[in-house]
Coordinates of C-alpha atoms in Angstrom, one line a residue:
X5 CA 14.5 5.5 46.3
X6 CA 14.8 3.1 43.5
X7 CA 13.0 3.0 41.0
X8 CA 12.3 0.6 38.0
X9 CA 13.5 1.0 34.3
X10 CA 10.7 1.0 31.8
X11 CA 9.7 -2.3 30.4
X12 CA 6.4 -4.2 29.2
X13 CA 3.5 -5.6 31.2
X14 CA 1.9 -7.2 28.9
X15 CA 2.9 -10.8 29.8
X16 CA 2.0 -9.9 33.4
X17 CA -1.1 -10.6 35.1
X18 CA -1.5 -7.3 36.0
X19 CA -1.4 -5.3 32.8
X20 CA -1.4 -1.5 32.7
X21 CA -5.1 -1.7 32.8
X22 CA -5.4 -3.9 35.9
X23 CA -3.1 -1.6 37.4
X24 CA -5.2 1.0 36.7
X25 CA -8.6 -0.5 37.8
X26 CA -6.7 -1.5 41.0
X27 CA -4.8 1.8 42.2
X28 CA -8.1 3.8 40.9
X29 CA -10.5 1.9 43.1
X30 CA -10.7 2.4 46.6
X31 CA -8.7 -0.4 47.7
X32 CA -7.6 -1.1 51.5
X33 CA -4.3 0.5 52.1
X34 CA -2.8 -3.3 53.0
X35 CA -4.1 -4.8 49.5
X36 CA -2.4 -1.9 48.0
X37 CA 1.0 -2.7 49.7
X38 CA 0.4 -6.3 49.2
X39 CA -0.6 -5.7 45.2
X40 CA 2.9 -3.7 45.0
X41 CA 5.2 -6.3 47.0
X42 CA 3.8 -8.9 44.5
X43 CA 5.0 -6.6 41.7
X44 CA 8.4 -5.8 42.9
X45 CA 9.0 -9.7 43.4
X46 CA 7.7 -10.1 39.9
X47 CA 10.1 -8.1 38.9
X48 CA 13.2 -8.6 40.9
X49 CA 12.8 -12.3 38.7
X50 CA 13.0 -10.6 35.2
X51 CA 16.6 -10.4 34.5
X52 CA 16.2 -7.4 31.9
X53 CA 15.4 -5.1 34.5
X54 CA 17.3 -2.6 35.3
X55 CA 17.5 -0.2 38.7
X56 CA 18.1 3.5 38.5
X57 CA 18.4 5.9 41.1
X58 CA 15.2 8.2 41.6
X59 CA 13.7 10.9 43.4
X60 CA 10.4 9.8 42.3
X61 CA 8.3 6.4 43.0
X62 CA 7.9 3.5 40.6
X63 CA 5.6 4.7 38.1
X64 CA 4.7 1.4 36.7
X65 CA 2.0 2.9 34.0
X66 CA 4.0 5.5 32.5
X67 CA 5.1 5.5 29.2
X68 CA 8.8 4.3 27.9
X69 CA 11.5 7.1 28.5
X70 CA 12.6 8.2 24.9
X71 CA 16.6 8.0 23.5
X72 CA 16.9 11.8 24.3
X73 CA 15.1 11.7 28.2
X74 CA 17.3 8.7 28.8
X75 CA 20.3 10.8 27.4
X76 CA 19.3 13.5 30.1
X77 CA 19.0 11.2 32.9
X78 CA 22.4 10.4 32.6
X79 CA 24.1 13.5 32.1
X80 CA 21.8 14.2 35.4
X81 CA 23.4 11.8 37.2
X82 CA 26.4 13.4 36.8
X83 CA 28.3 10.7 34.5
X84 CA 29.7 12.8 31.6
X85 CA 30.5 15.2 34.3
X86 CA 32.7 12.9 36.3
X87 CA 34.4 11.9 33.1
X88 CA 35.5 14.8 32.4
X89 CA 37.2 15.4 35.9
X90 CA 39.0 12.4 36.1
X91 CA 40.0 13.7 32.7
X92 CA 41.4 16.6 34.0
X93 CA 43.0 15.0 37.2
X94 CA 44.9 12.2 35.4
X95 CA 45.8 15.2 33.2
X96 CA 47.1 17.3 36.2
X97 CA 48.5 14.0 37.4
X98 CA 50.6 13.5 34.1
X99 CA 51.6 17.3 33.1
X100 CA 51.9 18.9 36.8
X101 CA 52.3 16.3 39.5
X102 CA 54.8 13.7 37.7
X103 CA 56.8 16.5 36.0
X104 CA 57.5 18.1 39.6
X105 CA 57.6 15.4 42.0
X106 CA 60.2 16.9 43.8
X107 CA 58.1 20.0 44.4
X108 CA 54.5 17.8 45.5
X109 CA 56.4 15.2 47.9
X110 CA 57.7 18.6 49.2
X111 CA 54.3 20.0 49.9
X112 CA 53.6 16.7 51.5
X113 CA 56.1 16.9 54.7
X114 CA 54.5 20.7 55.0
X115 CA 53.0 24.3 53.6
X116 CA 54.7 27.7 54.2
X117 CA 52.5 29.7 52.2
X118 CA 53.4 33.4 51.9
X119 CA 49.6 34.5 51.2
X120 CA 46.4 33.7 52.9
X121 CA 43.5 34.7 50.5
X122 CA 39.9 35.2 52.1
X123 CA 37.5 35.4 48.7
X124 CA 34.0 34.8 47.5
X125 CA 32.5 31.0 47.4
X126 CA 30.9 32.4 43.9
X127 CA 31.8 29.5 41.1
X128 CA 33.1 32.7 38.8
X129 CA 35.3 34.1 41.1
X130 CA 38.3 31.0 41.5
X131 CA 42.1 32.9 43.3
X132 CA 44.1 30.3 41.8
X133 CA 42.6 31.0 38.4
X134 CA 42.5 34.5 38.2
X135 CA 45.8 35.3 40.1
X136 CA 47.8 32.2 39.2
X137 CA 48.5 30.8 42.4
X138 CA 50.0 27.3 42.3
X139 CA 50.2 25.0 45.4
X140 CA 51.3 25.0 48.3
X141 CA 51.4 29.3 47.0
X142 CA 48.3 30.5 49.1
X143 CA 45.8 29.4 52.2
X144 CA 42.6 30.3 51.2
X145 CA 39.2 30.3 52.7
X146 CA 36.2 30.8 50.2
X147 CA 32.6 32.2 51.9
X148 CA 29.7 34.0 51.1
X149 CA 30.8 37.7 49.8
X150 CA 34.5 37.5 50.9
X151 CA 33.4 38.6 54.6
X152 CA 35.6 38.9 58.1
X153 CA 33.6 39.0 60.9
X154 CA 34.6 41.2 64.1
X155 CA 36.7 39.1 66.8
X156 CA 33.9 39.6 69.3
X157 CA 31.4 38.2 66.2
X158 CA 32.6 34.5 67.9
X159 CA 34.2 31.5 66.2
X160 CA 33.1 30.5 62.4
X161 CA 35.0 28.8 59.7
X162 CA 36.5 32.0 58.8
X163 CA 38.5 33.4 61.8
X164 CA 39.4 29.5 62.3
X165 CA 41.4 29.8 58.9
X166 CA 43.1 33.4 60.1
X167 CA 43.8 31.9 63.2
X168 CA 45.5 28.6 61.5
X169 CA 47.1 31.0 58.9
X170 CA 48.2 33.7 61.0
X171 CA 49.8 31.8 64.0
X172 CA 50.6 28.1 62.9
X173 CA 51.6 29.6 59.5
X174 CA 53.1 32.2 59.5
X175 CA 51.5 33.5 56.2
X176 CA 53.2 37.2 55.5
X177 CA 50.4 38.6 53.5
X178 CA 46.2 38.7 53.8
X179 CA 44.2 39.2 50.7
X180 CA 40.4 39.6 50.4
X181 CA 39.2 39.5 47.3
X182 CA 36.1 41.0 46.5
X183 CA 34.1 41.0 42.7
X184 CA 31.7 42.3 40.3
X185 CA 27.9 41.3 40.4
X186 CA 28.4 39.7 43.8
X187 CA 24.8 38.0 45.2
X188 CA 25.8 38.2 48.7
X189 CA 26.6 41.6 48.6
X190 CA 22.8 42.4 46.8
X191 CA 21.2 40.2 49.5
X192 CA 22.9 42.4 51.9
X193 CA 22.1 46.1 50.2
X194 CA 18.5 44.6 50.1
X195 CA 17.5 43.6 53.4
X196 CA 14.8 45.5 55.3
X197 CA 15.7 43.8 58.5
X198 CA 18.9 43.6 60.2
X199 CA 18.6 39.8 61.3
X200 CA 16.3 37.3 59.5
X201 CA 16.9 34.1 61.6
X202 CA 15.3 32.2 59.0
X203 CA 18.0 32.7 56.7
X204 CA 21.5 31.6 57.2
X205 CA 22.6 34.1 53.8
X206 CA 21.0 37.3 55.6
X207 CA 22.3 35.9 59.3
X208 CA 25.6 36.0 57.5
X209 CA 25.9 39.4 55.5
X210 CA 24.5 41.4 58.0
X211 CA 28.9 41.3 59.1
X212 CA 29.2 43.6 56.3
X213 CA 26.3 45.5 57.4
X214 CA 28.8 49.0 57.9
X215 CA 29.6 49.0 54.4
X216 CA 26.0 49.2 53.2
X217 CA 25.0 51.8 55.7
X218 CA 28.6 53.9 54.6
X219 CA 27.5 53.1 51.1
X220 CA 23.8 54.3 51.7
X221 CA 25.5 57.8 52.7
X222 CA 28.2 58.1 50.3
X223 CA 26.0 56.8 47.0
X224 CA 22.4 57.1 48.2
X225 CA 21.9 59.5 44.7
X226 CA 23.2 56.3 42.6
X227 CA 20.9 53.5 41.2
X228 CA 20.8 50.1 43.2
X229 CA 23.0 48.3 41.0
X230 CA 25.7 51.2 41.0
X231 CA 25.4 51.1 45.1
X232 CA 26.1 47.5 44.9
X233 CA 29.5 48.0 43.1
X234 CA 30.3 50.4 46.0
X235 CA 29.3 48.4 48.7
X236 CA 31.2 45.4 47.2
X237 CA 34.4 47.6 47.4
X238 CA 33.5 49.2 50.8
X239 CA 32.9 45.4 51.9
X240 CA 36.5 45.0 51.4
X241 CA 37.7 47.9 53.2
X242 CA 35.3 47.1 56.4
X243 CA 36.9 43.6 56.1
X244 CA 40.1 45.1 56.6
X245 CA 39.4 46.8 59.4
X246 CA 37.5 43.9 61.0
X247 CA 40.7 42.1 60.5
X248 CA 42.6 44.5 63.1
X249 CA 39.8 43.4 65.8
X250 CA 41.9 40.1 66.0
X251 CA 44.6 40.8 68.5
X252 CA 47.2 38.9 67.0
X253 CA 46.3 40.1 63.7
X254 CA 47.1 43.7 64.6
X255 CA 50.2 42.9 66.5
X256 CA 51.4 41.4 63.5
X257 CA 50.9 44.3 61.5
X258 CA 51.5 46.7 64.0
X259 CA 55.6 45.1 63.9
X260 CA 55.4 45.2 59.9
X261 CA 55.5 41.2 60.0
X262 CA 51.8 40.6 58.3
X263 CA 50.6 43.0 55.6
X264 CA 46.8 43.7 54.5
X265 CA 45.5 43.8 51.3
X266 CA 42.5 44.0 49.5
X267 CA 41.4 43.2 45.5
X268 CA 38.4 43.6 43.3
X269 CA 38.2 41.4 40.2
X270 CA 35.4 42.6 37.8
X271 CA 34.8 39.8 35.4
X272 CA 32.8 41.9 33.5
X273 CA 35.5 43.6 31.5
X274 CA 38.0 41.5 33.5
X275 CA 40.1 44.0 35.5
X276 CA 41.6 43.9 38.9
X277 CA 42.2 46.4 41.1
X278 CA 44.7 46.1 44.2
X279 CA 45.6 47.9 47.4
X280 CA 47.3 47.6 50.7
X281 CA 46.0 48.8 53.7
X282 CA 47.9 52.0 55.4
X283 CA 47.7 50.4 59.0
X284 CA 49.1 53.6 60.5
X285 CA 46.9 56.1 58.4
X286 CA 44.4 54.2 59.3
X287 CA 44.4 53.6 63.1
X288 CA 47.5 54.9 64.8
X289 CA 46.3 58.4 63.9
X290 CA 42.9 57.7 65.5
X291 CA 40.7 57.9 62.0
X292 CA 39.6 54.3 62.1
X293 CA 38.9 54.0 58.8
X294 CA 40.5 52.6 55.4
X295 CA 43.2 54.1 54.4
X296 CA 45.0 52.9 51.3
X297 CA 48.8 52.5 49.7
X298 CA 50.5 50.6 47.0
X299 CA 46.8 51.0 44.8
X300 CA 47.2 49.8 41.4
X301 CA 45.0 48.7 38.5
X302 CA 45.5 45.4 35.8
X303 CA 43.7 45.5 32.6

């Protein structure tokens, strides 16, 4: 709704203490709306007043907005914020974009990514950041605690991407990357109920619901927050294994043309760990569960 700037009423007919005397007084609710139109037309005709976007109604008897509330309300709108990104763009534009044409009208006929990177939506946790991918370098689908559903779970965003990735794409690796101090992963270790249908975050992170309940027998002697840090890792891992539920997934990897991997970035003490998944320890040898190659560790 918008609302009116602050400025003076004392020329007005209806001075702040009219105002008062009328909105405190048990007046008709038609005189009210036929008191404010008269107002608003009064003034629409000033040509000093401004109109700034608010969640709040006119309030025609507050006081003036000091220098430093009307400083706020515009970094609240977003303004400085907005500066600074088309800073950053006509930056990219300039140092990036211009200096390899070649490479970006490229990327405009078409994308043959060799990754697709399934990671956290968390603002702290950015792929491209962290790891250094540039574009056109890696697909990547961001959600709520890095999670695969089953095949059987039904469509979602998620397997849409794998789908698109895995078939039209051709993408040659799959990387789920998992993190430190992950909300999603908390909501999930603390839920009392398997399904809360009033809550699209529990509806959602009940898919990792075998890595709290294999974290709940492996680290049931730990504290809460040290079961959290398992369960973000055993997340991963289930991931990976929910991963092989899509058909075409596991032919892929069955023939050695897709691989499966899985990272942990701790932004803590900033460290990442990486491994691949063992697809024939893992499955062809009936154990249907994680097992791991190629594990390494940056600090």
């Amino acid at each position: 709704m918008a609302a009116l700037a602050p400025t003076s009423l004392s020329k007005d007919p209806l001075s702040n203490g009219a105002l008062t005397r009328i909105f405190g007084s048990r007046v008709k609710s038609l005189e009210i709306q036929q008191t404010q139109l008269r107002l608003w037309t009064c003034f629409r005709s000033n040509s000093g007043v401004k109109l700034k976007a608010s969640a709040e109604p006119p309030a025609l008897t507050r006081e003036p907005k000091s220098d430093k509330q009307e400083s706020i309300m515009e970094m609240g709108n977003g303004c400085d914020l907005f500066n600074e990104m088309k800073n950053n763009f006509l930056s990219f534009k300039k140092h990036k974009y211009m200096e390899n044409l070649e490479h970006f009208q490229a990327l405009s006929k078409a994308q043959a990514p060799k990754f697709m990177v399934i990671a956290c939506a968390d603002s702290r946790v950015c792929p491209s950041n962290i790891l250094g991918f540039q574009p056109g370098e890696a697909f990547m689908v961001r959600n709520v605690a890095n999670m695969v559903p089953t095949y059987e779970s039904g469509p979602s965003e998620t397997n849409a991407a794998l789908e698109f990735a895995v078939n039209s794409l051709e993408v040659e690796n799959i990387l789920i990357i998992g993190h430190s101090c992950c909300g999603g992963i908390r909501a999930l270790m603390s839920m009392q109920d398997e399904v809360d249908s009033s809550s699209f975050i529990r509806s959602w992170v009940i898919v990792g619901k075998n890595a709290k309940l294999s974290t709940k027998a492996a680290a049931s002697n730990l504290s809460f927050d040290q079961q959290c840090t398992h369960c973000e890792k055993e997340s991963i891992n289930c991931s990976l294994l929910n991963l092989l539920t899509y058909p075409w997934i596991e032919e892929k990897v069955k023939k050695g043309e897709l691989s499966l991997h899985g990272g942990y970035y701790d932004f803590v003490d900033c460290t990442f760990e990486k491994w691949t998944l063992d697809y024939k320890g893992s499955v062809m040898e009936g154990k249907n569960r994680v097992v791991v190659k190629n594990q390494s560790f940056w600090c």
